[in-house]
Amino acid sequence: MTDAQLIAEVLRGDPRAERRLYDAHVDRIYRLAWRMAGDETLARDFTQDTFIRAFDKLGDFRGDSSLSTWLHSIATSVILNGLKKVQRIHGREIGGDELPEVMAPLREAEPDLKLRLRRAIEGLPDGYRTVFVMHDVEGFTHEEIGSALGIQAGTSKAQLSRARARLRDQLSDFAGEWAS
Amino acid sequence: MSDERFEDFLKREAQAYNTPPAEVPREELWETIRASRAAERDATVRPLGGARVIGTLPAQSDTPKLRYTSLIGLAATLLLGIGIGRYALQRDAAVTELASQIATAMTGESDGLATPSAASTQGAASSAEAPDGALVTLAVAPADPVRPRMDVPSARIVTRVAGRINSGTGTAGDAGLSGEPNAAMQIVSRDHLSRAEALVSVVAASPSDAAMDSLTGRWARDMLTNTRLLLDSPAGDDAVRRRLLEDLETVLVQLLQRTGGAVDERALIDRTLQRTQLLSRLRTGAAGI
């Protein structure tokens, strides 16, 4: 079933079509929300809000981009606006003892380096961090990122480059880790 | 150190950044989304049949007008009944007060009262001079005996009028004055209980995990408003009917507070229905009015 057919069925009020649309995209959106928020409750809220808004606005979807891209543009908007509100209230400082458990990477980095890397990513401006997480962590293409964030693919590349440069600068003490 | 090596390092190590759980809580997320969608649909007027959806009505503009149109109609009917009832009660009270004033006057002026003439009993005004010289003017209209206009009360006429009111043996006009509001209230009450019975039957027959649709939601809201109006009206004076309306109100509130198709909330409604025997009481209540 194509995106257009699925959308038409959703707009006709078919609840099974709504569920199919949800099932097709929820995993990726939830993962992105988790990566950006680092908090289960926020990730859930952002994911739910994304789909609620998407269903509300589905009639406005013109098919200029893929449904996935359109959904991710809503998701990034929801996530970034949501995080701004959270930051306004609590700030974005996360202490070392609050760090969630992480999966073991293929090549174990020095614990101190992992902590520094995490803090360096957290310290990036929102725009850089979003592009970095979407591209280097979640594997989105620059075209997808550009469509989701409403920027040019070239702008996405530039922001990623600046994000990496900042991280490299922040982690210069650990140059041996990636040079070896 | 090359940029490529650093990028490889970043991509590898950044995988540990805010690692999401392996399992996405799909069902839990979907339940919330579905409930929210259902709540939004409740507030949206949807086209009938296969009509093409061209948009939803803005939540803050047209929808309330449409939603409240039927509500206003029902409320107006109910208020009309209440108004008639209160008007009749005021008239009864006025007559009683008049009778009291006359009785008081009678005790002090019994010696000076005039016997109404034949003309006065036919509805014509007449004046007569009492034995002590006091002028008594009577304007008695037998067709409307509860509204005698008197400058000085006549004990006999008042007794006759008060007797009719108290004994209920008055004319057709008398019976109509006290009967109209009760009849209106009974019609409104019976109609309300019949509608409530239909709604509760629909709810009781629906699957336990079914979310309430928009029409049922609107129906329940209307019923809740009218139930409260009836409770505050003379219809709520009857103890049995009041208990019935209060139980109905409880179920309606539970129904409206239910989000989505939550099974535990539905179980609460079922328990209330079972405990209060609401459906059977609504049936007998509507039939008994």
mmCIF file of N, CA, C and O in Angstrom, chain B residues 115-156:
data_model
loop_
_atom_site.group_PDB
_atom_site.id
_atom_site.type_symbol
_atom_site.label_atom_id
_atom_site.label_comp_id
_atom_site.label_asym_id
_atom_site.label_seq_id
_atom_site.Cartn_x
_atom_site.Cartn_y
_atom_site.Cartn_z
ATOM 1 N N THR B 115 -73.520 40.505 52.839
ATOM 2 C CA THR B 115 -73.809 39.282 52.106
ATOM 3 C C THR B 115 -73.746 39.588 50.621
ATOM 4 O O THR B 115 -74.354 40.549 50.158
ATOM 5 N N PRO B 116 -72.999 38.838 49.894
ATOM 6 C CA PRO B 116 -72.880 39.144 48.485
ATOM 7 C C PRO B 116 -74.230 39.018 47.780
ATOM 8 O O PRO B 116 -75.009 38.126 48.071
ATOM 9 N N SER B 117 -74.447 39.895 46.889
ATOM 10 C CA SER B 117 -75.692 39.884 46.159
ATOM 11 C C SER B 117 -75.648 38.858 45.044
ATOM 12 O O SER B 117 -74.606 38.310 44.717
ATOM 13 N N ALA B 118 -76.786 38.621 44.450
ATOM 14 C CA ALA B 118 -76.854 37.682 43.336
ATOM 15 C C ALA B 118 -76.001 38.173 42.182
ATOM 16 O O ALA B 118 -75.359 37.404 41.483
ATOM 17 N N ALA B 119 -75.988 39.484 42.001
ATOM 18 C CA ALA B 119 -75.181 40.039 40.915
ATOM 19 C C ALA B 119 -73.706 39.744 41.111
ATOM 20 O O ALA B 119 -72.992 39.415 40.178
ATOM 21 N N SER B 120 -73.264 39.871 42.360
ATOM 22 C CA SER B 120 -71.828 39.651 42.603
ATOM 23 C C SER B 120 -71.444 38.214 42.338
ATOM 24 O O SER B 120 -70.359 37.939 41.829
ATOM 25 N N THR B 121 -72.275 37.252 42.651
ATOM 26 C CA THR B 121 -71.923 35.856 42.430
ATOM 27 C C THR B 121 -71.892 35.521 40.952
ATOM 28 O O THR B 121 -71.349 34.519 40.560
ATOM 29 N N GLN B 122 -72.457 36.376 40.133
ATOM 30 C CA GLN B 122 -72.424 36.132 38.687
ATOM 31 C C GLN B 122 -71.238 36.836 38.042
ATOM 32 O O GLN B 122 -71.122 36.879 36.831
ATOM 33 N N GLY B 123 -70.458 37.443 38.873
ATOM 34 C CA GLY B 123 -69.249 38.021 38.298
ATOM 35 C C GLY B 123 -69.334 39.512 38.146
ATOM 36 O O GLY B 123 -68.391 40.147 37.713
ATOM 37 N N ALA B 124 -70.419 40.110 38.487
ATOM 38 C CA ALA B 124 -70.519 41.559 38.358
ATOM 39 C C ALA B 124 -70.056 42.218 39.634
ATOM 40 O O ALA B 124 -70.114 41.633 40.702
ATOM 41 N N ALA B 125 -69.601 43.439 39.488
ATOM 42 C CA ALA B 125 -69.193 44.169 40.679
ATOM 43 C C ALA B 125 -70.418 44.754 41.347
ATOM 44 O O ALA B 125 -71.367 45.166 40.697
ATOM 45 N N SER B 126 -70.401 44.746 42.640
ATOM 46 C CA SER B 126 -71.528 45.354 43.342
ATOM 47 C C SER B 126 -71.054 46.013 44.606
ATOM 48 O O SER B 126 -70.046 45.601 45.179
ATOM 49 N N SER B 127 -71.770 46.991 45.014
ATOM 50 C CA SER B 127 -71.456 47.668 46.263
ATOM 51 C C SER B 127 -72.686 47.623 47.147
ATOM 52 O O SER B 127 -73.815 47.714 46.667
ATOM 53 N N ALA B 128 -72.446 47.434 48.391
ATOM 54 C CA ALA B 128 -73.590 47.395 49.313
ATOM 55 C C ALA B 128 -73.212 48.070 50.595
ATOM 56 O O ALA B 128 -72.023 48.143 50.943
ATOM 57 N N GLU B 129 -74.166 48.545 51.251
ATOM 58 C CA GLU B 129 -73.885 49.220 52.516
ATOM 59 C C GLU B 129 -74.138 48.251 53.653
ATOM 60 O O GLU B 129 -75.189 47.643 53.759
ATOM 61 N N ALA B 130 -73.156 48.052 54.457
ATOM 62 C CA ALA B 130 -73.262 47.162 55.602
ATOM 63 C C ALA B 130 -74.147 47.801 56.652
ATOM 64 O O ALA B 130 -74.356 49.013 56.620
ATOM 65 N N PRO B 131 -74.636 46.928 57.570
ATOM 66 C CA PRO B 131 -75.534 47.462 58.589
ATOM 67 C C PRO B 131 -74.915 48.604 59.375
ATOM 68 O O PRO B 131 -75.597 49.510 59.813
ATOM 69 N N ASP B 132 -73.605 48.539 59.557
ATOM 70 C CA ASP B 132 -72.989 49.621 60.336
ATOM 71 C C ASP B 132 -72.596 50.799 59.468
ATOM 72 O O ASP B 132 -71.932 51.717 59.907
ATOM 73 N N GLY B 133 -72.941 50.699 58.182
ATOM 74 C CA GLY B 133 -72.679 51.829 57.299
ATOM 75 C C GLY B 133 -71.425 51.692 56.481
ATOM 76 O O GLY B 133 -71.157 52.507 55.618
ATOM 77 N N ALA B 134 -70.618 50.651 56.722
ATOM 78 C CA ALA B 134 -69.391 50.493 55.937
ATOM 79 C C ALA B 134 -69.723 50.067 54.514
ATOM 80 O O ALA B 134 -70.598 49.242 54.289
ATOM 81 N N LEU B 135 -68.993 50.667 53.576
ATOM 82 C CA LEU B 135 -69.238 50.346 52.169
ATOM 83 C C LEU B 135 -68.391 49.137 51.770
ATOM 84 O O LEU B 135 -67.183 49.128 51.919
ATOM 85 N N VAL B 136 -69.073 48.130 51.281
ATOM 86 C CA VAL B 136 -68.366 46.914 50.855
ATOM 87 C C VAL B 136 -68.496 46.805 49.356
ATOM 88 O O VAL B 136 -69.601 46.800 48.824
ATOM 89 N N THR B 137 -67.385 46.761 48.655
ATOM 90 C CA THR B 137 -67.399 46.621 47.195
ATOM 91 C C THR B 137 -66.852 45.239 46.831
ATOM 92 O O THR B 137 -65.778 44.849 47.277
ATOM 93 N N LEU B 138 -67.589 44.513 46.062
ATOM 94 C CA LEU B 138 -67.175 43.164 45.681
ATOM 95 C C LEU B 138 -67.053 43.082 44.168
ATOM 96 O O LEU B 138 -67.889 43.603 43.443
ATOM 97 N N ALA B 139 -66.068 42.460 43.731
ATOM 98 C CA ALA B 139 -65.928 42.187 42.298
ATOM 99 C C ALA B 139 -65.542 40.725 42.191
ATOM 100 O O ALA B 139 -64.375 40.359 42.249
ATOM 101 N N VAL B 140 -66.524 39.881 42.094
ATOM 102 C CA VAL B 140 -66.273 38.442 42.135
ATOM 103 C C VAL B 140 -66.508 37.846 40.762
ATOM 104 O O VAL B 140 -67.550 38.071 40.156
ATOM 105 N N ALA B 141 -65.569 37.160 40.266
ATOM 106 C CA ALA B 141 -65.709 36.480 38.973
ATOM 107 C C ALA B 141 -65.682 34.984 39.213
ATOM 108 O O ALA B 141 -64.636 34.418 39.470
ATOM 109 N N PRO B 142 -66.814 34.314 39.168
ATOM 110 C CA PRO B 142 -66.852 32.881 39.446
ATOM 111 C C PRO B 142 -65.981 32.070 38.500
ATOM 112 O O PRO B 142 -65.462 31.027 38.867
ATOM 113 N N ALA B 143 -65.816 32.531 37.279
ATOM 114 C CA ALA B 143 -64.990 31.766 36.339
ATOM 115 C C ALA B 143 -63.520 31.820 36.730
ATOM 116 O O ALA B 143 -62.731 30.993 36.309
ATOM 117 N N ASP B 144 -63.154 32.778 37.540
ATOM 118 C CA ASP B 144 -61.765 32.901 37.977
ATOM 119 C C ASP B 144 -61.765 33.147 39.479
ATOM 120 O O ASP B 144 -61.409 34.217 39.946
ATOM 121 N N PRO B 145 -62.188 32.159 40.218
ATOM 122 C CA PRO B 145 -62.454 32.398 41.632
ATOM 123 C C PRO B 145 -61.212 32.608 42.479
ATOM 124 O O PRO B 145 -61.321 33.016 43.617
ATOM 125 N N VAL B 146 -60.070 32.336 41.950
ATOM 126 C CA VAL B 146 -58.871 32.518 42.767
ATOM 127 C C VAL B 146 -58.361 33.939 42.684
ATOM 128 O O VAL B 146 -57.370 34.275 43.314
ATOM 129 N N ARG B 147 -58.985 34.760 41.898
ATOM 130 C CA ARG B 147 -58.507 36.140 41.789
ATOM 131 C C ARG B 147 -59.617 37.134 42.122
ATOM 132 O O ARG B 147 -59.907 38.053 41.349
ATOM 133 N N PRO B 148 -60.278 37.021 43.225
ATOM 134 C CA PRO B 148 -61.298 38.011 43.565
ATOM 135 C C PRO B 148 -60.635 39.319 43.957
ATOM 136 O O PRO B 148 -59.613 39.327 44.631
ATOM 137 N N ARG B 149 -61.173 40.419 43.430
ATOM 138 C CA ARG B 149 -60.649 41.727 43.815
ATOM 139 C C ARG B 149 -61.617 42.322 44.827
ATOM 140 O O ARG B 149 -62.816 42.424 44.582
ATOM 141 N N MET B 150 -61.135 42.664 45.945
ATOM 142 C CA MET B 150 -62.005 43.180 46.996
ATOM 143 C C MET B 150 -61.366 44.401 47.641
ATOM 144 O O MET B 150 -60.172 44.388 47.903
ATOM 145 N N ASP B 151 -62.167 45.359 47.880
ATOM 146 C CA ASP B 151 -61.697 46.481 48.681
ATOM 147 C C ASP B 151 -61.798 46.122 50.154
ATOM 148 O O ASP B 151 -60.948 46.446 50.952
ATOM 149 N N VAL B 152 -62.881 45.427 50.504
ATOM 150 C CA VAL B 152 -63.030 44.884 51.863
ATOM 151 C C VAL B 152 -63.409 43.429 51.700
ATOM 152 O O VAL B 152 -64.319 43.096 50.954
ATOM 153 N N PRO B 153 -62.723 42.525 52.363
ATOM 154 C CA PRO B 153 -62.963 41.111 52.127
ATOM 155 C C PRO B 153 -64.333 40.648 52.568
ATOM 156 O O PRO B 153 -64.905 41.159 53.519
ATOM 157 N N SER B 154 -64.810 39.686 51.855
ATOM 158 C CA SER B 154 -66.083 39.073 52.213
ATOM 159 C C SER B 154 -65.817 37.678 52.748
ATOM 160 O O SER B 154 -65.245 36.838 52.084
ATOM 161 N N ALA B 155 -66.187 37.419 53.947
ATOM 162 C CA ALA B 155 -65.885 36.144 54.613
ATOM 163 C C ALA B 155 -66.481 34.976 53.861
ATOM 164 O O ALA B 155 -65.836 33.949 53.682
ATOM 165 N N ARG B 156 -67.702 35.169 53.374
ATOM 166 C CA ARG B 156 -68.346 34.028 52.723
ATOM 167 C C ARG B 156 -67.664 33.660 51.405
ATOM 168 O O ARG B 156 -67.439 32.498 51.108
#
